[in-house]
Amino acid sequence: LVSTFLDENLGSVARSMLNFGLCDLRLVTPDCDHQTERARSRAAGATDVLDHARIFANLSDACADLNFVMATTARKRGLAGSSGGSRPWKSSREAGAEAAEA
């Protein structure tokens, strides 16, 4: 998660992650605290995910050891690639198929 600003959102994400068997929460320059009572309350049984969350200064560092990275957003915006070009956009169906192959 990048620049998250509500503690409660971090707790909700931790709970969702654990529901799907994920536990490696990576936070990039968060604007809130993932250890507050609000975050822990929202985590509802997934406080271990919050307790082991790692904080990074930038997205490149957060993804440095990963082979496949996928991001989603509800906001329309451009994504500039590291070479200044545009990163590819995929439908949820296309992205899901690619993730299943990875």
XYZ file of N, CA, C and O in Angstrom:
408
model
N 0.850 -1.182 0.000
C 0.000 0.000 0.000
C 0.885 1.231 0.000
O 1.866 1.287 0.722
N 0.510 2.211 -0.792
C 1.325 3.419 -0.930
C 0.580 4.624 -0.373
O -0.557 4.895 -0.747
N 1.218 5.325 0.552
C 0.707 6.583 1.129
C -0.704 6.459 1.678
O -1.517 7.367 1.526
N -0.982 5.374 2.357
C -2.289 5.190 2.990
C -2.438 6.200 4.120
O -1.502 6.434 4.875
N -3.628 6.800 4.232
C -3.769 7.846 5.237
C -4.808 7.565 6.319
O -4.975 8.367 7.226
N -5.478 6.440 6.295
C -6.420 6.096 7.358
C -5.998 4.798 8.036
O -5.846 3.765 7.375
N -5.821 4.853 9.346
C -5.442 3.667 10.115
C -6.415 2.519 9.860
O -6.017 1.369 9.710
N -7.704 2.862 9.807
C -8.735 1.844 9.632
C -8.569 1.088 8.317
O -8.827 -0.114 8.242
N -8.134 1.781 7.269
C -7.921 1.114 5.984
C -6.833 0.046 6.090
O -6.941 -1.025 5.488
N -5.792 0.335 6.858
C -4.725 -0.648 7.033
C -5.247 -1.888 7.740
O -4.904 -3.022 7.381
N -6.086 -1.695 8.734
C -6.684 -2.831 9.434
C -7.580 -3.649 8.524
O -7.551 -4.886 8.541
N -8.369 -2.974 7.705
C -9.248 -3.678 6.759
C -8.442 -4.472 5.741
O -8.797 -5.599 5.388
N -7.368 -3.891 5.250
C -6.514 -4.588 4.293
C -5.881 -5.815 4.947
O -5.832 -6.893 4.352
N -5.416 -5.678 6.172
C -4.813 -6.815 6.876
C -5.817 -7.957 6.994
O -5.476 -9.122 6.759
N -7.040 -7.641 7.333
C -8.069 -8.679 7.452
C -8.339 -9.341 6.096
O -8.430 -10.556 5.991
N -8.464 -8.540 5.066
C -8.693 -9.087 3.718
C -7.528 -9.957 3.278
O -7.733 -11.021 2.683
N -6.321 -9.506 3.552
C -5.150 -10.294 3.178
C -5.188 -11.664 3.831
O -4.996 -12.691 3.165
N -5.440 -11.697 5.147
C -5.445 -12.963 5.858
C -6.554 -13.888 5.362
O -6.365 -15.102 5.275
N -7.687 -13.308 4.973
C -8.783 -14.109 4.419
C -8.347 -14.874 3.170
O -8.903 -15.925 2.852
N -7.366 -14.340 2.446
C -6.885 -14.977 1.221
C -5.512 -15.622 1.392
O -4.842 -15.958 0.421
N -5.083 -15.771 2.641
C -3.824 -16.457 2.913
C -2.580 -15.627 2.686
O -1.491 -16.175 2.562
N -2.727 -14.314 2.648
C -1.585 -13.424 2.441
C -1.178 -12.808 3.769
O -2.034 -12.504 4.609
N 0.110 -12.593 3.971
C 0.536 -12.035 5.257
C 1.683 -11.035 5.159
O 2.097 -10.469 6.155
N 2.204 -10.780 3.967
C 3.356 -9.897 3.801
C 2.901 -8.491 3.409
O 2.988 -8.093 2.252
N 2.434 -7.743 4.397
C 1.949 -6.385 4.166
C 3.142 -5.440 4.065
O 3.965 -5.354 4.973
N 3.213 -4.734 2.940
C 4.289 -3.778 2.702
C 3.682 -2.390 2.579
O 2.811 -2.163 1.757
N 4.162 -1.476 3.406
C 3.649 -0.106 3.430
C 4.724 0.840 2.905
O 5.863 0.813 3.366
N 4.342 1.656 1.937
C 5.269 2.636 1.363
C 4.834 4.018 1.816
O 3.714 4.440 1.546
N 5.704 4.694 2.519
C 5.462 6.044 3.059
C 4.029 6.226 3.573
O 3.298 7.093 3.104
N 3.624 5.413 4.561
C 2.261 5.567 5.086
C 2.095 6.904 5.807
O 3.024 7.389 6.443
N 0.909 7.485 5.666
C 0.584 8.740 6.353
C -0.246 8.473 7.599
O -0.960 9.351 8.075
N -0.167 7.248 8.102
C -0.902 6.867 9.304
C -0.110 5.777 10.022
O 0.933 5.344 9.550
N -0.640 5.331 11.164
C 0.039 4.335 11.990
C -0.719 3.016 11.944
O -1.890 2.953 12.313
N -0.057 1.971 11.501
C -0.703 0.666 11.380
C -0.848 -0.056 12.723
O -1.418 -1.133 12.779
N -0.374 0.536 13.801
C -0.464 -0.105 15.109
C -1.476 0.554 16.048
O -1.538 0.204 17.216
N -2.282 1.481 15.560
C -3.255 2.129 16.427
C -4.392 1.176 16.771
O -4.600 0.153 16.107
N -5.146 1.519 17.788
C -6.299 0.706 18.178
C -7.333 0.658 17.057
O -7.976 -0.366 16.839
N -7.483 1.765 16.308
C -8.430 1.769 15.177
C -8.029 0.751 14.120
O -8.860 0.004 13.603
N -6.746 0.702 13.790
C -6.265 -0.262 12.789
C -6.421 -1.684 13.307
O -6.899 -2.568 12.590
N -6.046 -1.916 14.551
C -6.091 -3.259 15.121
C -7.535 -3.747 15.274
O -7.817 -4.920 15.049
N -8.433 -2.844 15.605
C -9.840 -3.217 15.728
C -10.406 -3.632 14.375
O -11.126 -4.624 14.258
N -10.091 -2.890 13.344
C -10.562 -3.196 11.994
C -9.946 -4.488 11.466
O -10.532 -5.155 10.628
N -8.751 -4.831 11.933
C -8.078 -6.043 11.468
C -8.838 -7.301 11.893
O -8.756 -8.325 11.219
N -9.562 -7.248 12.978
C -10.437 -8.331 13.444
C -9.828 -9.726 13.272
O -10.269 -10.513 12.460
N -8.790 -10.005 14.041
C -8.169 -11.324 13.988
C -6.941 -11.393 13.106
O -6.297 -12.435 13.034
N -6.610 -10.322 12.428
C -5.445 -10.309 11.543
C -4.379 -9.353 12.057
O -3.613 -8.786 11.280
N -4.305 -9.190 13.372
C -3.311 -8.263 13.927
C -1.888 -8.737 13.684
O -0.970 -7.925 13.651
N -1.680 -10.049 13.483
C -0.336 -10.531 13.143
C 0.158 -9.923 11.835
O 1.346 -9.641 11.693
N -0.753 -9.728 10.899
C -0.378 -9.109 9.623
C 0.115 -7.683 9.889
O 1.139 -7.258 9.350
N -0.588 -6.955 10.745
C -0.164 -5.594 11.097
C 1.160 -5.611 11.854
O 2.039 -4.779 11.604
N 1.288 -6.567 12.785
C 2.502 -6.634 13.609
C 3.750 -6.893 12.777
O 4.847 -6.471 13.157
N 3.604 -7.589 11.668
C 4.755 -7.932 10.840
C 4.864 -7.089 9.566
O 5.689 -7.383 8.692
N 4.050 -6.056 9.472
C 4.103 -5.164 8.308
C 5.474 -4.502 8.228
O 6.080 -4.177 9.239
N 5.939 -4.337 6.993
C 7.223 -3.679 6.768
C 6.983 -2.334 6.093
O 6.115 -2.210 5.242
N 7.763 -1.350 6.500
C 7.626 0.007 5.966
C 8.821 0.317 5.071
O 9.974 0.046 5.435
N 8.524 0.883 3.898
C 9.550 1.217 2.915
C 9.476 2.697 2.553
O 8.411 3.300 2.607
N 10.610 3.233 2.140
C 10.687 4.637 1.751
C 10.169 4.877 0.341
O 9.765 5.984 0.000
N 10.182 3.830 -0.497
C 9.706 4.002 -1.877
C 9.218 2.660 -2.426
O 9.523 1.599 -1.880
N 8.465 2.724 -3.497
C 7.867 1.536 -4.097
C 8.925 0.599 -4.678
O 8.788 -0.627 -4.595
N 9.982 1.142 -5.224
C 11.049 0.302 -5.785
C 11.659 -0.601 -4.720
O 11.878 -1.790 -4.958
N 11.929 -0.051 -3.555
C 12.480 -0.856 -2.459
C 11.478 -1.905 -1.987
O 11.842 -3.036 -1.687
N 10.211 -1.526 -1.922
C 9.171 -2.455 -1.451
C 9.012 -3.647 -2.386
O 8.658 -4.741 -1.951
N 9.295 -3.458 -3.661
C 9.103 -4.513 -4.667
C 10.404 -5.165 -5.120
O 10.383 -6.043 -5.983
N 11.528 -4.770 -4.551
C 12.843 -5.198 -5.049
C 13.018 -6.712 -5.084
O 13.672 -7.235 -5.984
N 12.435 -7.442 -4.145
C 12.637 -8.888 -4.091
C 11.485 -9.680 -4.718
O 11.423 -10.900 -4.596
N 10.591 -9.006 -5.407
C 9.425 -9.657 -5.997
C 9.630 -9.906 -7.485
O 10.256 -9.115 -8.176
N 9.071 -10.990 -7.975
C 9.169 -11.330 -9.393
C 7.959 -10.867 -10.193
O 8.044 -10.697 -11.406
N 6.824 -10.703 -9.534
C 5.583 -10.343 -10.222
C 4.822 -9.380 -9.319
O 4.583 -9.674 -8.150
N 4.480 -8.218 -9.840
C 3.776 -7.207 -9.061
C 2.547 -6.767 -9.838
O 2.622 -6.501 -11.035
N 1.420 -6.700 -9.150
C 0.174 -6.254 -9.767
C -0.440 -5.201 -8.847
O -0.423 -5.355 -7.630
N -0.954 -4.140 -9.434
C -1.556 -3.066 -8.652
C -2.956 -2.779 -9.167
O -3.240 -2.954 -10.346
N -3.815 -2.339 -8.263
C -5.169 -1.946 -8.651
C -5.487 -0.586 -8.047
O -4.912 -0.190 -7.045
N -6.407 0.107 -8.679
C -6.882 1.381 -8.161
C -8.268 1.658 -8.733
O -8.603 1.169 -9.813
N -9.036 2.409 -7.990
C -10.346 2.830 -8.475
C -10.251 4.191 -9.154
O -11.204 4.663 -9.759
N -9.079 4.808 -9.046
C -8.891 6.154 -9.583
C -8.313 6.116 -10.988
O -7.409 5.346 -11.268
N -8.814 6.974 -11.838
C -8.242 7.123 -13.181
C -7.015 8.014 -13.066
O -7.087 9.110 -12.528
N -5.892 7.511 -13.545
C -4.672 8.309 -13.553
C -3.647 7.621 -14.430
O -3.725 6.434 -14.678
N -2.699 8.386 -14.861
C -1.638 7.818 -15.675
C -0.583 7.177 -14.804
O -0.383 7.566 -13.663
N 0.087 6.175 -15.331
C 1.187 5.531 -14.629
C 2.414 5.601 -15.516
O 2.470 4.958 -16.556
N 3.375 6.385 -15.101
C 4.601 6.511 -15.882
C 5.543 5.380 -15.524
O 5.757 5.097 -14.355
N 6.089 4.721 -16.513
C 7.067 3.664 -16.286
C 8.413 4.266 -15.928
O 8.632 5.472 -16.040
N 9.332 3.423 -15.489
C 10.650 3.914 -15.086
C 11.398 4.552 -16.249
O 12.268 5.371 -16.052
N 11.047 4.182 -17.481
C 11.708 4.781 -18.637
C 10.926 5.976 -19.175
O 11.232 6.487 -20.237
N 9.904 6.400 -18.426
C 9.115 7.540 -18.853
C 7.911 7.154 -19.685
O 7.055 7.968 -19.965
N 7.849 5.901 -20.117
C 6.717 5.420 -20.903
C 5.538 5.072 -20.011
O 5.587 5.186 -18.808
N 4.485 4.640 -20.620
C 3.291 4.269 -19.875
C 3.320 2.784 -19.545
O 3.721 1.964 -20.359
N 2.910 2.438 -18.359
C 2.818 1.032 -17.979
C 1.536 0.455 -18.552
O 0.546 1.148 -18.716
N 1.545 -0.828 -18.866
C 0.370 -1.425 -19.513
C -0.846 -1.502 -18.583
O -0.713 -1.790 -17.405
N -2.009 -1.212 -19.140
C -3.275 -1.354 -18.440
C -3.900 -2.658 -18.894
O -3.850 -2.995 -20.073
N -4.490 -3.393 -17.977
C -5.151 -4.644 -18.318
C -6.507 -4.678 -17.636
O -6.688 -4.115 -16.571
N -7.428 -5.365 -18.267
C -8.724 -5.568 -17.621
C -8.520 -6.525 -16.446
O -7.497 -7.219 -16.357
N -9.482 -6.589 -15.554
C -9.366 -7.506 -14.422
C -9.282 -8.952 -14.903
O -8.557 -9.765 -14.335
N -9.986 -9.281 -15.969
C -9.936 -10.644 -16.520
C -8.531 -10.957 -17.067
O -7.977 -12.019 -16.812
N -7.944 -10.008 -17.809
C -6.601 -10.210 -18.351
C -5.565 -10.310 -17.230
O -4.692 -11.180 -17.259
N -5.672 -9.420 -16.256
C -4.719 -9.420 -15.145
C -4.845 -10.698 -14.327
O -3.837 -11.277 -13.901
N -6.073 -11.170 -14.101
C -6.275 -12.407 -13.357
C -5.664 -13.596 -14.061
O -5.031 -14.456 -13.437
N -5.826 -13.659 -15.375
C -5.234 -14.755 -16.147
C -3.713 -14.719 -16.068
O -3.062 -15.756 -15.912
N -3.143 -13.517 -16.145
C -1.692 -13.383 -16.064
C -1.180 -13.764 -14.668
O -0.149 -14.431 -14.532
N -1.914 -13.378 -13.630
C -1.526 -13.726 -12.263
C -1.591 -15.238 -12.057
O -0.724 -15.809 -11.392
N -2.582 -15.886 -12.630
C -2.712 -17.330 -12.483
C -1.558 -18.074 -13.145
O -1.150 -19.143 -12.684
N -1.004 -17.491 -14.204
C 0.128 -18.099 -14.901
C 1.445 -17.897 -14.141
O 2.389 -18.667 -14.335
N 1.516 -16.863 -13.319
C 2.783 -16.510 -12.634
C 3.150 -17.468 -11.530
O 2.603 -18.273 -11.038
